[in-house]
GROMACS .gro file of C-alpha atoms in nm:
model
  250
    1MET     CA    1   3.848  -1.787   1.067
    2PRO     CA    2   3.878  -1.479   1.310
    3GLN     CA    3   3.482  -1.349   1.371
    4HIS     CA    4   3.406  -0.977   1.280
    5ILE     CA    5   3.228  -0.761   1.560
    6PRO     CA    6   3.091  -0.430   1.471
    7GLN     CA    7   3.290  -0.177   1.626
    8ALA     CA    8   3.023  -0.003   1.814
    9VAL     CA    9   2.900  -0.341   2.000
   10HIS     CA   10   3.041  -0.250   2.313
   11VAL     CA   11   2.687  -0.381   2.527
   12PRO     CA   12   2.730  -0.630   2.767
   13GLU     CA   13   2.518  -0.968   2.759
   14PRO     CA   14   2.234  -0.976   2.857
   15LYS     CA   15   2.183  -0.727   2.565
   16PRO     CA   16   1.860  -0.478   2.625
   17GLU     CA   17   1.594  -0.529   2.387
   18GLU     CA   18   1.496  -0.243   2.124
   19PRO     CA   19   1.177  -0.197   2.199
   20ASP     CA   20   1.046   0.036   1.921
   21GLU     CA   21   1.137  -0.179   1.662
   22LYS     CA   22   0.980  -0.507   1.768
   23LYS     CA   23   0.683  -0.309   1.823
   24ILE     CA   24   0.665  -0.230   1.480
   25THR     CA   25   0.790  -0.556   1.321
   26GLU     CA   26   0.653  -0.827   1.538
   27GLN     CA   27   0.326  -0.717   1.666
   28LYS     CA   28   0.013  -0.876   1.461
   29PRO     CA   29  -0.201  -0.578   1.293
   30GLU     CA   30  -0.530  -0.705   1.469
   31GLU     CA   31  -0.357  -0.625   1.819
   32VAL     CA   32  -0.280  -0.303   1.728
   33PRO     CA   33  -0.545  -0.030   1.675
   34ALA     CA   34  -0.428   0.166   1.330
   35ALA     CA   35  -0.423   0.462   1.501
   36ALA     CA   36  -0.197   0.337   1.792
   37VAL     CA   37   0.031   0.195   1.469
   38THR     CA   38   0.055   0.557   1.259
   39HIS     CA   39   0.178   0.685   1.652
   40GLN     CA   40   0.475   0.440   1.672
   41MET     CA   41   0.548   0.457   1.323
   42THR     CA   42   0.567   0.809   1.339
   43LEU     CA   43   0.796   0.828   1.661
   44ALA     CA   44   1.016   0.549   1.535
   45GLU     CA   45   1.131   0.685   1.222
   46ASP     CA   46   1.424   0.831   1.319
   47VAL     CA   47   1.489   0.541   1.505
   48THR     CA   48   1.420   0.237   1.324
   49TYR     CA   49   1.472   0.354   0.941
   50GLY     CA   50   1.712   0.684   0.983
   51ALA     CA   51   1.631   1.021   0.814
   52GLN     CA   52   1.908   0.927   0.534
   53PHE     CA   53   1.689   0.648   0.389
   54LEU     CA   54   1.400   0.874   0.296
   55GLN     CA   55   1.594   1.155   0.122
   56GLU     CA   56   1.567   1.206  -0.268
   57ASP     CA   57   2.007   1.286  -0.247
   58THR     CA   58   2.064   0.931  -0.098
   59LYS     CA   59   1.873   0.736  -0.382
   60ALA     CA   60   2.223   0.668  -0.500
   61ARG     CA   61   2.289   0.490  -0.203
   62ARG     CA   62   1.979   0.305  -0.166
   63LYS     CA   63   2.082  -0.111  -0.306
   64ILE     CA   64   1.730  -0.250  -0.463
   65ILE     CA   65   1.852  -0.633  -0.426
   66GLY     CA   66   1.503  -0.790  -0.583
   67GLN     CA   67   1.182  -0.948  -0.529
   68LEU     CA   68   1.119  -1.189  -0.295
   69PHE     CA   69   0.850  -1.449  -0.287
   70ASP     CA   70   0.674  -1.243  -0.593
   71THR     CA   71   0.573  -1.022  -0.269
   72TYR     CA   72   0.836  -0.827  -0.113
   73TRP     CA   73   1.128  -0.588  -0.216
   74LEU     CA   74   1.448  -0.630  -0.019
   75ILE     CA   75   1.670  -0.245  -0.049
   76GLU     CA   76   1.996  -0.235   0.109
   77PHE     CA   77   2.076   0.109   0.274
   78GLU     CA   78   2.399   0.121   0.479
   79ASP     CA   79   2.389  -0.094   0.771
   80LYS     CA   80   2.022  -0.232   0.754
   81LEU     CA   81   1.804  -0.429   0.483
   82PHE     CA   82   1.452  -0.300   0.451
   83ILE     CA   83   1.202  -0.559   0.308
   84ILE     CA   84   0.878  -0.366   0.140
   85ASP     CA   85   0.505  -0.565   0.113
   86GLN     CA   86   0.428  -0.436  -0.239
   87HIS     CA   87   0.084  -0.450  -0.189
   88ALA     CA   88   0.052  -0.326   0.129
   89ALA     CA   89   0.281   0.001  -0.031
   90HIS     CA   90   0.073   0.049  -0.341
   91GLU     CA   91  -0.252   0.022  -0.138
   92LYS     CA   92  -0.154   0.268   0.087
   93VAL     CA   93  -0.035   0.517  -0.227
   94LEU     CA   94  -0.347   0.465  -0.359
   95TYR     CA   95  -0.506   0.551  -0.072
   96GLU     CA   96  -0.338   0.855   0.012
   97LYS     CA   97  -0.414   0.951  -0.386
   98THR     CA   98  -0.784   0.914  -0.337
   99MET     CA   99  -0.798   1.125  -0.002
  100ALA     CA  100  -0.618   1.382  -0.189
  101THR     CA  101  -0.845   1.414  -0.462
  102LEU     CA  102  -1.145   1.366  -0.241
  103LYS     CA  103  -1.013   1.684  -0.052
  104THR     CA  104  -0.959   1.862  -0.361
  105LYS     CA  105  -1.268   1.741  -0.559
  106GLU     CA  106  -1.014   1.753  -0.877
  107PHE     CA  107  -1.065   1.388  -1.032
  108SER     CA  108  -0.888   1.314  -1.385
  109SER     CA  109  -1.042   0.982  -1.565
  110GLN     CA  110  -0.809   0.782  -1.837
  111GLN     CA  111  -1.051   0.655  -2.144
  112LEU     CA  112  -1.072   0.291  -2.185
  113SER     CA  113  -1.009   0.138  -2.537
  114PRO     CA  114  -1.174  -0.108  -2.559
  115PRO     CA  115  -1.461  -0.040  -2.291
  116ALA     CA  116  -1.475  -0.334  -2.006
  117ILE     CA  117  -1.798  -0.477  -2.038
  118LEU     CA  118  -1.967  -0.594  -1.737
  119SER     CA  119  -2.261  -0.886  -1.717
  120LEU     CA  120  -2.464  -0.823  -1.384
  121THR     CA  121  -2.708  -0.985  -1.216
  122MET     CA  122  -3.029  -0.797  -1.133
  123PRO     CA  123  -2.919  -0.724  -0.747
  124GLU     CA  124  -2.561  -0.598  -0.935
  125GLU     CA  125  -2.732  -0.383  -1.164
  126GLU     CA  126  -2.945  -0.200  -0.897
  127ILE     CA  127  -2.584  -0.132  -0.659
  128LEU     CA  128  -2.458   0.005  -0.951
  129LYS     CA  129  -2.757   0.193  -1.029
  130LYS     CA  130  -2.793   0.306  -0.662
  131TYR     CA  131  -2.405   0.401  -0.652
  132LEU     CA  132  -2.328   0.534  -0.998
  133ASN     CA  133  -2.365   0.911  -0.925
  134GLU     CA  134  -2.041   0.835  -0.645
  135PHE     CA  135  -1.903   0.642  -0.888
  136GLU     CA  136  -1.858   0.955  -1.167
  137LYS     CA  137  -1.773   1.162  -0.917
  138LEU     CA  138  -1.446   0.955  -0.849
  139GLY     CA  139  -1.388   0.977  -1.268
  140TYR     CA  140  -1.537   0.653  -1.331
  141ALA     CA  141  -1.731   0.638  -1.678
  142VAL     CA  142  -2.048   0.386  -1.676
  143GLU     CA  143  -2.281   0.330  -1.998
  144HIS     CA  144  -2.569   0.108  -2.052
  145PHE     CA  145  -2.452  -0.124  -2.308
  146GLY     CA  146  -2.814  -0.316  -2.367
  147GLY     CA  147  -2.992  -0.520  -2.109
  148ARG     CA  148  -2.807  -0.594  -1.768
  149GLU     CA  149  -2.437  -0.535  -1.962
  150TYR     CA  150  -2.303  -0.203  -1.875
  151ALA     CA  151  -1.986  -0.093  -2.067
  152VAL     CA  152  -1.714   0.086  -1.816
  153CYS     CA  153  -1.560   0.323  -2.061
  154ALA     CA  154  -1.316   0.562  -1.833
  155VAL     CA  155  -1.149   0.499  -1.469
  156PRO     CA  156  -0.952   0.722  -1.227
  157ALA     CA  157  -0.643   0.804  -1.358
  158ASN     CA  158  -0.462   0.646  -1.058
  159ILE     CA  159  -0.579   0.301  -1.123
  160PHE     CA  160  -0.526   0.300  -1.479
  161GLY     CA  161  -0.395  -0.027  -1.638
  162VAL     CA  162  -0.541  -0.274  -1.389
  163ASP     CA  163  -0.820  -0.513  -1.429
  164VAL     CA  164  -1.137  -0.326  -1.456
  165LYS     CA  165  -1.378  -0.587  -1.461
  166GLN     CA  166  -1.248  -0.782  -1.184
  167LEU     CA  167  -1.218  -0.455  -0.965
  168PHE     CA  168  -1.547  -0.342  -1.059
  169MET     CA  169  -1.729  -0.658  -0.996
  170GLU     CA  170  -1.550  -0.663  -0.622
  171MET     CA  171  -1.644  -0.327  -0.541
  172LEU     CA  172  -1.988  -0.413  -0.658
  173GLY     CA  173  -2.016  -0.691  -0.419
  174ASP     CA  174  -1.863  -0.491  -0.121
  175LEU     CA  175  -2.128  -0.230  -0.214
  176GLU     CA  176  -2.395  -0.498  -0.190
  177LYS     CA  177  -2.312  -0.562   0.157
  178ILE     CA  178  -2.343  -0.191   0.312
  179SER     CA  179  -2.640  -0.210   0.537
  180GLY     CA  180  -2.824   0.120   0.698
  181LYS     CA  181  -2.858   0.462   0.571
  182LEU     CA  182  -2.552   0.666   0.480
  183THR     CA  183  -2.456   1.020   0.365
  184PRO     CA  184  -2.345   1.081   0.025
  185ASP     CA  185  -1.993   1.163   0.190
  186ILE     CA  186  -1.980   0.848   0.372
  187ILE     CA  187  -2.102   0.653   0.040
  188LEU     CA  188  -1.859   0.850  -0.163
  189HIS     CA  189  -1.571   0.761   0.094
  190ARG     CA  190  -1.661   0.376   0.119
  191VAL     CA  191  -1.682   0.360  -0.303
  192ALA     CA  192  -1.321   0.566  -0.326
  193THR     CA  193  -1.130   0.357  -0.036
  194MET     CA  194  -1.249   0.005  -0.266
  195SER     CA  195  -1.052   0.197  -0.563
  196CYS     CA  196  -0.770   0.040  -0.309
  197LYS     CA  197  -0.882  -0.304  -0.446
  198ALA     CA  198  -0.628  -0.185  -0.763
  199ALA     CA  199  -0.335  -0.196  -0.539
  200ILE     CA  200  -0.050  -0.465  -0.671
  201LYS     CA  201  -0.132  -0.832  -0.558
  202GLY     CA  202   0.152  -1.039  -0.339
  203LYS     CA  203   0.255  -1.273  -0.544
  204GLN     CA  204   0.245  -1.060  -0.875
  205LYS     CA  205   0.597  -1.011  -1.050
  206ILE     CA  206   0.659  -0.631  -1.088
  207THR     CA  207   0.985  -0.476  -1.257
  208VAL     CA  208   1.246  -0.316  -1.073
  209GLU     CA  209   1.192   0.025  -1.255
  210GLU     CA  210   0.800  -0.033  -1.165
  211MET     CA  211   0.952  -0.067  -0.801
  212GLU     CA  212   1.168   0.245  -0.803
  213GLN     CA  213   0.817   0.452  -0.895
  214LEU     CA  214   0.674   0.278  -0.625
  215PHE     CA  215   0.942   0.330  -0.349
  216ASP     CA  216   0.955   0.712  -0.486
  217ASP     CA  217   0.551   0.757  -0.450
  218LEU     CA  218   0.582   0.575  -0.075
  219MET     CA  219   0.827   0.794   0.040
  220LYS     CA  220   0.649   1.101  -0.060
  221LEU     CA  221   0.382   1.030   0.192
  222GLU     CA  222   0.342   1.174   0.533
  223ASN     CA  223   0.354   0.823   0.727
  224PRO     CA  224   0.462   0.582   0.448
  225TYR     CA  225   0.461   0.281   0.746
  226ASN     CA  226   0.180   0.131   0.718
  227CYS     CA  227  -0.123   0.055   0.488
  228PRO     CA  228  -0.463   0.217   0.559
  229HIS     CA  229  -0.564  -0.152   0.717
  230GLY     CA  230  -0.296  -0.076   0.967
  231ARG     CA  231  -0.039  -0.306   0.860
  232PRO     CA  232   0.314  -0.219   0.796
  233THR     CA  233   0.474  -0.149   0.428
  234ILE     CA  234   0.843  -0.213   0.563
  235ILE     CA  235   1.020  -0.391   0.832
  236SER     CA  236   1.357  -0.378   0.888
  237MET     CA  237   1.666  -0.584   1.012
  238THR     CA  238   2.029  -0.419   1.147
  239LYS     CA  239   2.363  -0.595   1.004
  240TYR     CA  240   2.416  -0.640   1.359
  241GLU     CA  241   2.072  -0.844   1.387
  242ILE     CA  242   2.188  -1.071   1.084
  243GLU     CA  243   2.541  -1.097   1.179
  244LYS     CA  244   2.390  -1.228   1.519
  245LYS     CA  245   2.166  -1.439   1.356
  246PHE     CA  246   2.414  -1.656   1.201
  247LYS     CA  247   2.660  -1.654   1.516
  248ARG     CA  248   2.894  -1.425   1.358
  249ILE     CA  249   2.861  -1.173   1.671
  250VAL     CA  250   2.820  -1.309   2.005
   0.00000   0.00000   0.00000
């Protein structure tokens, strides 16, 4: 069978490395400070991903192949395969939305029917009372239900539809670990970032329509390429790299 060799490949061996893409796709997050990752992503945006991939008018040319391992989404665009981590991507979207509302102080809530009932220990109840004001500022509504039980009656609109009880208990657990005296603004920021726990998890099935909405929300961000912790949300492989793996190209 004749081998197919892309017309653009005329570089003799040894091939030079492609450092920008390697840095983005292969370095472990803990080895790269978040600020450095953000800087790398911004500089490499046009080279690695192609400006056209981000444009609304190219949406029809992006082909969603499907979900991999119930965690990643594969998207074909021209001569590249893009792999999106659904948890990291959704976490980034939620984080940016929450930070935007912190700046504008315009929080919207979604009522829960029925409310989520929390049965708290004494330490958890103390934590809730201590930070209740911050929760309310972000759009949560919590009412005493009797004894050590509390009813979560509303949540921020951007996290509606999640397991509220699990989310709230996780946030109380994290707040319990905070030591030292913090300013109200720092506490509010901490609680806001904890809301990102509402992000879609890995190994969670979502529909193509939900993925399309998540992708659209992600691409509207100034820097959609890494989550708040510095991990990549998207990596890519070129057709050339894939064909070389299969030795269709030497």
